[in-house]
Short mmCIF file of C-alpha atoms and ligand atoms in Angstrom, two decimals:
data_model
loop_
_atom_site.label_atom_id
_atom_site.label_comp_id
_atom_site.label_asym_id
_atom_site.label_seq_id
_atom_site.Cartn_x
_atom_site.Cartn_y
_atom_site.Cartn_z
CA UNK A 19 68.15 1.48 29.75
CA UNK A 20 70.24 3.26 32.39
CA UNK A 21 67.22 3.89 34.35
CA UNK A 22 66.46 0.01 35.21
CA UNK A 23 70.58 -0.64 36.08
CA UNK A 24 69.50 -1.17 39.51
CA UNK A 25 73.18 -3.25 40.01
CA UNK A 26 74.69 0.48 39.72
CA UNK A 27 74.36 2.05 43.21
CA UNK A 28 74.23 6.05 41.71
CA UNK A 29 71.95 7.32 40.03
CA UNK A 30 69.41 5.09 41.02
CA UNK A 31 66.41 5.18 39.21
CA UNK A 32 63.65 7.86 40.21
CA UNK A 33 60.19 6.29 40.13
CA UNK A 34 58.15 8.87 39.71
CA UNK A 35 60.59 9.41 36.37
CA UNK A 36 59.39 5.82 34.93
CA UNK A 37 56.77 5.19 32.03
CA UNK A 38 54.58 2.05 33.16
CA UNK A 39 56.79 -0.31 30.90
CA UNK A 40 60.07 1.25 33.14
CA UNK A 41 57.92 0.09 35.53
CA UNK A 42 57.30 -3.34 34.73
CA UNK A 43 60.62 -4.24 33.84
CA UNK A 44 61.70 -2.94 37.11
CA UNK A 45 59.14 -4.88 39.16
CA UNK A 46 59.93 -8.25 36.83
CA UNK A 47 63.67 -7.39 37.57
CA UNK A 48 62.66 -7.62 41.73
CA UNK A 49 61.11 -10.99 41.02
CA UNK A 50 57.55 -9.45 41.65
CA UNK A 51 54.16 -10.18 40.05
CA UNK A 52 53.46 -8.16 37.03
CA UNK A 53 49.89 -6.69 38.22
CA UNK A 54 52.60 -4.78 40.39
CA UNK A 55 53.89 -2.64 38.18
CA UNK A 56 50.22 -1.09 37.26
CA UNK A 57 49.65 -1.43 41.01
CA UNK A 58 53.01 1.18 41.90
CA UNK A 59 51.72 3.17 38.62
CA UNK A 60 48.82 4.31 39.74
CA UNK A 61 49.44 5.51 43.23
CA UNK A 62 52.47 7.18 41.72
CA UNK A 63 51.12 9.04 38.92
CA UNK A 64 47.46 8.73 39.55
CA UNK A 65 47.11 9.42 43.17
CA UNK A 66 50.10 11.28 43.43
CA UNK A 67 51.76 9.59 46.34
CA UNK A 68 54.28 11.77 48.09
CA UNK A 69 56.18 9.05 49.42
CA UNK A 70 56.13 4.92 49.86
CA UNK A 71 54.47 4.52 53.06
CA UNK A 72 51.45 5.22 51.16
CA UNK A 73 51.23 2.23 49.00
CA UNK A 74 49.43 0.15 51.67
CA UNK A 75 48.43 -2.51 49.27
CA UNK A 76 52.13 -2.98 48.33
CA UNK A 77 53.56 -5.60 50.45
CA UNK A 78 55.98 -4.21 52.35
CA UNK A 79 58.76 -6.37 51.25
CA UNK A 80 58.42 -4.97 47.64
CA UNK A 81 57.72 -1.52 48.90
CA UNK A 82 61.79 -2.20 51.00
CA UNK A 83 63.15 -3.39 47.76
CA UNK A 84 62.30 -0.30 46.04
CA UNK A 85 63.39 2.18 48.80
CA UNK A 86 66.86 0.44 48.75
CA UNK A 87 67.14 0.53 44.91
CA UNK A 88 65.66 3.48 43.77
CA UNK A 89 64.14 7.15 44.88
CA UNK A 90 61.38 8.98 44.72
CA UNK A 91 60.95 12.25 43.15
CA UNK A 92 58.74 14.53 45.95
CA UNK A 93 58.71 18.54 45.94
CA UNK A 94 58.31 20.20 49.38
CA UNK A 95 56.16 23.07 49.38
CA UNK A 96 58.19 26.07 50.46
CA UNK A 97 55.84 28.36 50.03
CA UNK A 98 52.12 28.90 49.24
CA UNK A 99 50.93 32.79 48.46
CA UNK A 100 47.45 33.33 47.66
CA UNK A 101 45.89 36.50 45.45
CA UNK A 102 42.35 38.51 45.73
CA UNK A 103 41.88 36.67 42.97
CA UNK A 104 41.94 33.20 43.50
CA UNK A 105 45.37 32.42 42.07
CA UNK A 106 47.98 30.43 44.42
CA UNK A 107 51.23 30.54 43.65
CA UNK A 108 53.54 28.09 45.27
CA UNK A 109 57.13 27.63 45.57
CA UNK A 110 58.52 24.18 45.20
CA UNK A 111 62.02 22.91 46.88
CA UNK A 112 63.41 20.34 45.34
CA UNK A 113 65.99 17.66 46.78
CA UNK A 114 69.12 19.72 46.26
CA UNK A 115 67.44 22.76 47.77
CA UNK A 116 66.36 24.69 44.16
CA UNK A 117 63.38 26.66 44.13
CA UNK A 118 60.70 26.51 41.38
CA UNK A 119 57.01 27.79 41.28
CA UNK A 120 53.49 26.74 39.65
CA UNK A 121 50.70 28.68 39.55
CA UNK A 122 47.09 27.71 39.69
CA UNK A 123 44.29 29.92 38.20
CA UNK A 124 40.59 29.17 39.23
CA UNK A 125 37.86 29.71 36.49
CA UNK A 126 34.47 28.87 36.13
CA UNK A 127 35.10 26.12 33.97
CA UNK A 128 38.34 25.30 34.58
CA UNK A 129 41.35 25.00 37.11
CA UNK A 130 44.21 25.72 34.92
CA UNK A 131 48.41 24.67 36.57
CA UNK A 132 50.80 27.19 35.09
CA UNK A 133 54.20 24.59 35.42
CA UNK A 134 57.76 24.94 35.50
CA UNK A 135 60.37 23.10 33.24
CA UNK A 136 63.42 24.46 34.36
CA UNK A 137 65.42 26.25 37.31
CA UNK A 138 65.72 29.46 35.68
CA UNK A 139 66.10 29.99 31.95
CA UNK A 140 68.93 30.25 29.23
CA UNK A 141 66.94 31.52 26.83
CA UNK A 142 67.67 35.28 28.45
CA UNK A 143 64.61 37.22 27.15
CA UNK A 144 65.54 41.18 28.39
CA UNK A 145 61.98 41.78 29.69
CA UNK A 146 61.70 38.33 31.60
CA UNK A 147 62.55 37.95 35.28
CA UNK A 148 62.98 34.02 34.89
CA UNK A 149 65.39 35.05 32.00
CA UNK A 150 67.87 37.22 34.04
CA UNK A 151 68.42 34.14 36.51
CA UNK A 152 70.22 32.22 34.24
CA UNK A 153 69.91 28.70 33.83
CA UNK A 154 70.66 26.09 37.43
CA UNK A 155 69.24 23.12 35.89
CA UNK A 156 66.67 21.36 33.77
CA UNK A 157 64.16 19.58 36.03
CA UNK A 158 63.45 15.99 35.64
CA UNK A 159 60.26 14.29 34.46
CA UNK A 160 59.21 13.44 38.01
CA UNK A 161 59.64 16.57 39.19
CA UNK A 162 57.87 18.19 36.28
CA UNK A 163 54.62 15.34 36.94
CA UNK A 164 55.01 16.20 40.86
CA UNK A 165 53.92 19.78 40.48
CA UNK A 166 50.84 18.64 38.73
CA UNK A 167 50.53 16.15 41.76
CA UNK A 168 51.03 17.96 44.72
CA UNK A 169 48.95 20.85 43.13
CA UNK A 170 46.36 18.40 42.82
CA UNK A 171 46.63 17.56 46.86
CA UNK A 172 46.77 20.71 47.97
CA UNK A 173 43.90 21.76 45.81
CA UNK A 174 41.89 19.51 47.40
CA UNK A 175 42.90 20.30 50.69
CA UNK A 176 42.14 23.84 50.69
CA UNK A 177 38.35 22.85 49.76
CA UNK A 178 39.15 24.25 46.19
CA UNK A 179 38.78 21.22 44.28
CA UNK A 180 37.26 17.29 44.81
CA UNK A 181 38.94 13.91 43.55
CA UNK A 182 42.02 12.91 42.47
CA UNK A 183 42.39 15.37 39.85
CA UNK A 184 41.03 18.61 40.31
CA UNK A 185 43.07 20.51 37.77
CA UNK A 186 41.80 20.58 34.25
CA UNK A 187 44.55 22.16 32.25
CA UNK A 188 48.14 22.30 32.20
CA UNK A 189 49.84 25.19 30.29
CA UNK A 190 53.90 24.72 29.94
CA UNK A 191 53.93 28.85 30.74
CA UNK A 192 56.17 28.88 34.32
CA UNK A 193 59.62 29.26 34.99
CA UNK A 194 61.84 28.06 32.13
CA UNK A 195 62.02 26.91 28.22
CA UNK A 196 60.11 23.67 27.72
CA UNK A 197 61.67 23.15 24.36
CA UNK A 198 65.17 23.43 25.93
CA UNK A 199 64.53 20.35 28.17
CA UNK A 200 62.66 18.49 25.96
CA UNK A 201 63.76 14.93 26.45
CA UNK A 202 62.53 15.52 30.02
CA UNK A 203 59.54 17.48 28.86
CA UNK A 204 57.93 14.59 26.36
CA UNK A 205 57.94 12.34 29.09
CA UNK A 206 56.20 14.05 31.40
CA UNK A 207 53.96 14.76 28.66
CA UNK A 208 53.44 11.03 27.95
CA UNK A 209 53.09 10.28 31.97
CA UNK A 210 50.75 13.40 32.60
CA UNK A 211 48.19 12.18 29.47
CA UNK A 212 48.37 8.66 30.27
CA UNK A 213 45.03 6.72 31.21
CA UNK A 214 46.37 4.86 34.17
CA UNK A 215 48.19 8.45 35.58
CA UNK A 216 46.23 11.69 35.61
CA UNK A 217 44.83 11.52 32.42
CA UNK A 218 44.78 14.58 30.90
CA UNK A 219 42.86 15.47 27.72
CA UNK A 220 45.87 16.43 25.16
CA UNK A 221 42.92 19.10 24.61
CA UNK A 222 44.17 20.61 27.57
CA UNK A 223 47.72 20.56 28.01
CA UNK A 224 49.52 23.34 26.13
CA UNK A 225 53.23 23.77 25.44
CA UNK A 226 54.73 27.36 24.76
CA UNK A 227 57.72 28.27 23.73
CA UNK A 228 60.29 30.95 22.91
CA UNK A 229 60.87 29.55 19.26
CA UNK A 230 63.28 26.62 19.70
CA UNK A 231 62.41 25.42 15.33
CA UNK A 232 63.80 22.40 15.28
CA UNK A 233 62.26 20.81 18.69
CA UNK A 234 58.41 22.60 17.75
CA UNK A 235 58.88 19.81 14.29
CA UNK A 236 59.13 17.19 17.29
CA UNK A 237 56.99 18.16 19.58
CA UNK A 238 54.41 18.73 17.04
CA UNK A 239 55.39 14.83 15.57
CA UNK A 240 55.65 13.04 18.90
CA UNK A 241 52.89 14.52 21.14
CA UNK A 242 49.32 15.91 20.62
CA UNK A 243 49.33 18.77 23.10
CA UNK A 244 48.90 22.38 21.89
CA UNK A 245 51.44 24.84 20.80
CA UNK A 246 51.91 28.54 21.90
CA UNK A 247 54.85 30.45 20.34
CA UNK A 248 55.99 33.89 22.37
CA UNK A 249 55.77 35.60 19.28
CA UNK A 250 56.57 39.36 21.26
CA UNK A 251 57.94 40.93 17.87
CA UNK A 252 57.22 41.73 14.50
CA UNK A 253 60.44 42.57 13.27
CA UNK A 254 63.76 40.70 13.21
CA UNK A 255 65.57 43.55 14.57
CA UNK A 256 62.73 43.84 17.13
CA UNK A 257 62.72 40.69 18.04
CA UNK A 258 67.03 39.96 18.11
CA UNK A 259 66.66 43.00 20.55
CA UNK A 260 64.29 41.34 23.20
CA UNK A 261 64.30 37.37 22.60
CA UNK A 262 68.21 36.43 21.75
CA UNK A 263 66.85 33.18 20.51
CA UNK A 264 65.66 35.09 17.30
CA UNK A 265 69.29 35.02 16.18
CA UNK A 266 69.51 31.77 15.97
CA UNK A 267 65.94 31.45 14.76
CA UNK A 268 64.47 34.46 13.38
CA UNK A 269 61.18 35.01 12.15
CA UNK A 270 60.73 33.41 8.75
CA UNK A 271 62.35 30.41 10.38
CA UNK A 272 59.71 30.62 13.32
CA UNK A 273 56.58 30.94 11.40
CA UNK A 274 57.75 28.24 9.01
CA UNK A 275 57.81 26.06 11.64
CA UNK A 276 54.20 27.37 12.98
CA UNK A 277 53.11 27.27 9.21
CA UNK A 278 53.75 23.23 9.17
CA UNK A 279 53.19 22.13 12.51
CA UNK A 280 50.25 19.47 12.85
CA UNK A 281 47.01 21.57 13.75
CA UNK A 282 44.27 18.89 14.94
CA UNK A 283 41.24 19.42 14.09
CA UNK A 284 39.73 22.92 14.51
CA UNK A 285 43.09 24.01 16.80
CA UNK A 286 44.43 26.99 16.83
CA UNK A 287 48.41 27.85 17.30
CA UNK A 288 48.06 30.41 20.08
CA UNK A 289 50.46 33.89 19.62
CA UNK A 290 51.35 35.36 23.08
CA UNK A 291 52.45 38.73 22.43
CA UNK A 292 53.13 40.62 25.74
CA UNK A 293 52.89 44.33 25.42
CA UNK A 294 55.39 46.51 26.39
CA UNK A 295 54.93 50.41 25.91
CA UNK A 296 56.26 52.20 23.65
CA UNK A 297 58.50 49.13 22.30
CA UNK A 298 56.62 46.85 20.33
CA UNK A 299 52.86 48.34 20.67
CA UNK A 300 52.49 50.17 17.67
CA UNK A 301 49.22 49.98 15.12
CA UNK A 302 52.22 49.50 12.25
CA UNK A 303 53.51 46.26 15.13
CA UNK A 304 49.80 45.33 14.88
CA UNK A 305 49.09 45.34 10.88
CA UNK A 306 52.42 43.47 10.69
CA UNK A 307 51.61 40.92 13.25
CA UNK A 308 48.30 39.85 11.37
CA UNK A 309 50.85 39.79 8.30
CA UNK A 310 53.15 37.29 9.68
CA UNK A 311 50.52 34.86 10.96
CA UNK A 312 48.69 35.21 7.52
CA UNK A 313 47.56 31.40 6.76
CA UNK A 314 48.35 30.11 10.10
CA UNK A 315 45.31 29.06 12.48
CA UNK A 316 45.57 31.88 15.16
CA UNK A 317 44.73 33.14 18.53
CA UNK A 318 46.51 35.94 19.33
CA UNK A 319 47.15 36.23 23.25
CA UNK A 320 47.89 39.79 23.93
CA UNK A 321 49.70 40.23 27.32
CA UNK A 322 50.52 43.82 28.89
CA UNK A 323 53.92 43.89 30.16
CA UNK A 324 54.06 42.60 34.41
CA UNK A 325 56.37 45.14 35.47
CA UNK A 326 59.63 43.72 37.12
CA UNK A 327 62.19 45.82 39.35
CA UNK A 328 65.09 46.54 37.26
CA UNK A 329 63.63 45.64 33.92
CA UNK A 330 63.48 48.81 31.76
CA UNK A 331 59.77 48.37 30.41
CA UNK A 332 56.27 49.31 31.12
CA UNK A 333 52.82 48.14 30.54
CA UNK A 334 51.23 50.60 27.58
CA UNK A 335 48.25 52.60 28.29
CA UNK A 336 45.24 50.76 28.61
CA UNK A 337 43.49 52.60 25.55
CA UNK A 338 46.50 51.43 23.52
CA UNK A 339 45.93 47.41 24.49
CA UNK A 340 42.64 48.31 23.44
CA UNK A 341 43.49 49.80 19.87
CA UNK A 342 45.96 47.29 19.49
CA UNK A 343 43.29 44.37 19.68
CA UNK A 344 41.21 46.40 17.53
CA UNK A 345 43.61 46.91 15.28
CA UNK A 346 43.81 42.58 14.88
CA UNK A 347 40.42 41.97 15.03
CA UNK A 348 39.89 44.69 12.02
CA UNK A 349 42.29 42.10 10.44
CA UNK A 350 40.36 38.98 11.13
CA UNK A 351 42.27 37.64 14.01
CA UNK A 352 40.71 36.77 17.23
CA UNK A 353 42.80 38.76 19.64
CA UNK A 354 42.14 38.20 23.27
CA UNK A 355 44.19 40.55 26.15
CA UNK A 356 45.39 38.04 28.67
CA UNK A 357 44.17 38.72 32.40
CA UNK A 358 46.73 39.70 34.73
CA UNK A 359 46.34 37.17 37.29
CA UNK A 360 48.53 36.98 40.09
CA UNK A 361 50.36 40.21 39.78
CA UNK A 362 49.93 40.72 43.40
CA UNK A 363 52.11 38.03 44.42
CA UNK A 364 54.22 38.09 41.53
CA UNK A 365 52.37 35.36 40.11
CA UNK A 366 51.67 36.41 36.84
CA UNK A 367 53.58 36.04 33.05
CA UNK A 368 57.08 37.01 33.67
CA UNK A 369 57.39 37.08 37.40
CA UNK A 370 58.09 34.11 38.28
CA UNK A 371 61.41 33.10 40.26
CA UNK A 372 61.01 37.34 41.94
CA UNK A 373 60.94 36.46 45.37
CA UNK A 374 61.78 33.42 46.97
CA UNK A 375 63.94 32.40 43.47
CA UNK A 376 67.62 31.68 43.84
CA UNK A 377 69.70 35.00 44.01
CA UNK A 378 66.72 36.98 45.64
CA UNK A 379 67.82 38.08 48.76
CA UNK A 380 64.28 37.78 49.84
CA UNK A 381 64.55 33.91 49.79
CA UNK A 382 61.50 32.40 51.41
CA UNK A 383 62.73 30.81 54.98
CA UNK A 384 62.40 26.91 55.15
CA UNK A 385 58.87 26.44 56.76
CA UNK A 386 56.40 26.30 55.21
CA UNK A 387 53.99 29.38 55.38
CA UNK A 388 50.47 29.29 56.04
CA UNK A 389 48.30 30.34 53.44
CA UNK A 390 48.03 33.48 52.86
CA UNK A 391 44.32 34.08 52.44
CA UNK A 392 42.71 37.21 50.05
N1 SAH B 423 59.81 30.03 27.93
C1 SAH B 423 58.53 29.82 27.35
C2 SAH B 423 57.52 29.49 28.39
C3 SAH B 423 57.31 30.59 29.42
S1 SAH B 423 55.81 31.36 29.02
C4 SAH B 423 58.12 31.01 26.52
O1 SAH B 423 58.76 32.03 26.62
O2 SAH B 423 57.18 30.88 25.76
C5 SAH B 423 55.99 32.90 29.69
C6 SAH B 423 55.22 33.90 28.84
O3 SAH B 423 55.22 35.12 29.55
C7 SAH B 423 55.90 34.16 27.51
O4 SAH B 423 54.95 34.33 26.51
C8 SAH B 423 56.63 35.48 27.75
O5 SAH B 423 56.77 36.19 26.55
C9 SAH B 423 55.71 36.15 28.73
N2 SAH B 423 56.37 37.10 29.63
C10 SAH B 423 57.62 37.04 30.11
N3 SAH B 423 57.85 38.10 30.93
C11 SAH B 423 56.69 38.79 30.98
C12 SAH B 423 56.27 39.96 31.69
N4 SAH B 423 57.08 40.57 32.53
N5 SAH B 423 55.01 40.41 31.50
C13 SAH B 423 54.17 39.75 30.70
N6 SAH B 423 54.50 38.62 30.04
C14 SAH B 423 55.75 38.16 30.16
FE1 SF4 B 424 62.85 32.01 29.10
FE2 SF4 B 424 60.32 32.27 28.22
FE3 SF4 B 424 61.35 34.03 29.99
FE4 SF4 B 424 62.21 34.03 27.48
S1 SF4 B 424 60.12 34.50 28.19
S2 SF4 B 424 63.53 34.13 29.31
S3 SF4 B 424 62.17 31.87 26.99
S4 SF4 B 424 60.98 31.86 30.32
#
């Protein structure tokens, strides 16, 4: 395991990367006391620590071995931009100055994370902002866990939230293809549902994706967590047009692999289809969308288009979401239309990575900015 070579000076191992066992090993490998290893877990992954000084009932001895031998995987918050509606959306920098956002959504009931998985996207969807950057990088497991973790914080902070873990769900909808950086991905799965770190209910954790076949059979094998598919088409040509990934997988393919992928008990694959006018919004796009998912255990998550400078589409008409979510629930298939949170700070589906992203010439400056309050 490259990750525990502490003899090799680069990479050295990032902590916040490291399953408990990692962990152990790593703490048996400094000579230390097992109970250690559950010990560092816990304030990494269940507290959240930002950095070592934290750990005050670490002796500091142990707390000097690991600063030597290995890092720590923090974000700093670049920026924090608040809606009228309750939804932050903050900008992450990482260590070798990338930018990459979550978004949190207040309900009732819930407080929901949108996170990243990647800097960008290579996927290259033609209505997608994230897709037009390109991909800079995957991001690691710790930094996928640390947006969960300083969300958390700064949740708490702002009076939003109590306890360690004020966030309820997790949806894998922000910047990026989950699928695509999947090694990365099922870790942070496996640290972000584990009972010792934040504990999440695989109830509540959803994965989407752009339709990446052969990785939904794994994630679907090796995790528990819920699957959305950006469905977006109904037709191959449609669908080659806006999602390039349909050429490699096109639809038969893709609803194969929905067809067979483990549903738990009572689940429901969830269909985001965002709306764009004119394109793909069609009653004949609606009676062959409830075609295509015939069989499969649906929600359909309707999603009018975010308008993005440059990007040739438009939301439809109101009426027409309307008739189009008629049209599915005359067909049996629980249709809802997808708030648009966010949209006035770019927060919502589609936006993310507009301002402050790499490339935008409206990059956000280095301080951090005080909350901008609706
Ligand atoms: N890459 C994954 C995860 C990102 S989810 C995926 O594509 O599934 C982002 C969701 O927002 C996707 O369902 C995508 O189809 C949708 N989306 C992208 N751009 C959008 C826009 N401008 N308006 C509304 N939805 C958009
Ligand atoms: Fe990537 Fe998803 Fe955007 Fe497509 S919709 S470019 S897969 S982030």
């Amino acid at each position: 395991m490259t990750a525990l070579d502490l003899d090799r000076p680069e990479p050295r191992p990032d902590l916040r990367s490291l399953p408990q066992e990692h962990l152990a090993k790593l703490v048996s490998l400094l000579g230390e006391r097992p109970f250690r290893a559950r010990q560092l877990y816990r304030w990494l992954q269940q507290k959240g620590a930002a950095s070592l000084d934290e750990l005050s009932d670490v002796p500091r001895t142990l707390r000097d071995a690991l600063a030597e031998r290995t890092t720590l995987t923090t974000l700093e918050r670049a920026t924090e931009q608040r809606s009228t509606d309750g939804t932050i959306k903050w900008t992450w920098r990482t260590h070798d100055g990338k930018l990459v956002e979550s978004v949190y959504m207040p309900e009732p009931d819930r407080r929901t994370l949108c996170v990243s998985s990647q800097v960008g996207c290579a996927v290259g969807c033609t209505f997608c902002l994230t897709g037009t950057m390109g991909l800079a990088r995957n991001l690691t497991p710790g930094e996928i866990v640390e947006q969960v973790h300083r969300a958390n914080r700064r949740i708490v902070e702002l009076g939003e939230g109590e306890g360690p873990r004020p966030l309820t769900n997790l949806v894998f909808m922000g910047m990026g293809e989950p699928l695509a950086n999947y090694r990365s991905l099922k870790v942070a799965l496996d640290l972000l549902l584990s009972e010792d770190g934040p504990n999440f209910s695989h109830r509540h954790v959803t994965v989407s994706t752009s339709g990446l076949v052969p990785v939904m059979r794994r994630l679907g094998e090796e995790t528990p967590v819920k699957l959305a598919v950006s469905l977006n088409a109904t037709t191959d040509a449609q669908r080659d047009a806006l999602m390039p990934i349909n050429r490699r997988y096109p639809l038969a393919q893709l609803l194969e692999a929905c067809r067979t992928f483990p549903v738990r008990n009572g689940r429901r694959i969830t269909f985001e289809y965002v709306l764009l006018g004119g394109v793909n919004d069609s009653l004949e796009d609606a009676a062959r969308l409830a075609q295509l998912v015939r069989g499969i255990p649906t929600k359909v998550n309707l999603i009018p288009y975010n308008a993005n400078p440059g990007l040739p589409y438009s939301a439809p008409a109101p009426e027409r979401v309307l008739e189009f979510q008629e049209a599915l629930a005359a067909r049996n298939l629980t249709a809802v239309v997808r708030k648009n949170r966010g949209r006035d700070i770019s927060a919502a589906c589609g936006q993310l990575a507009a301002e402050g992203g790499p490339g935008d010439p409206r990059r956000a400056p280095a301080l951090t900015r005080p909350p901008v309050t609706g």
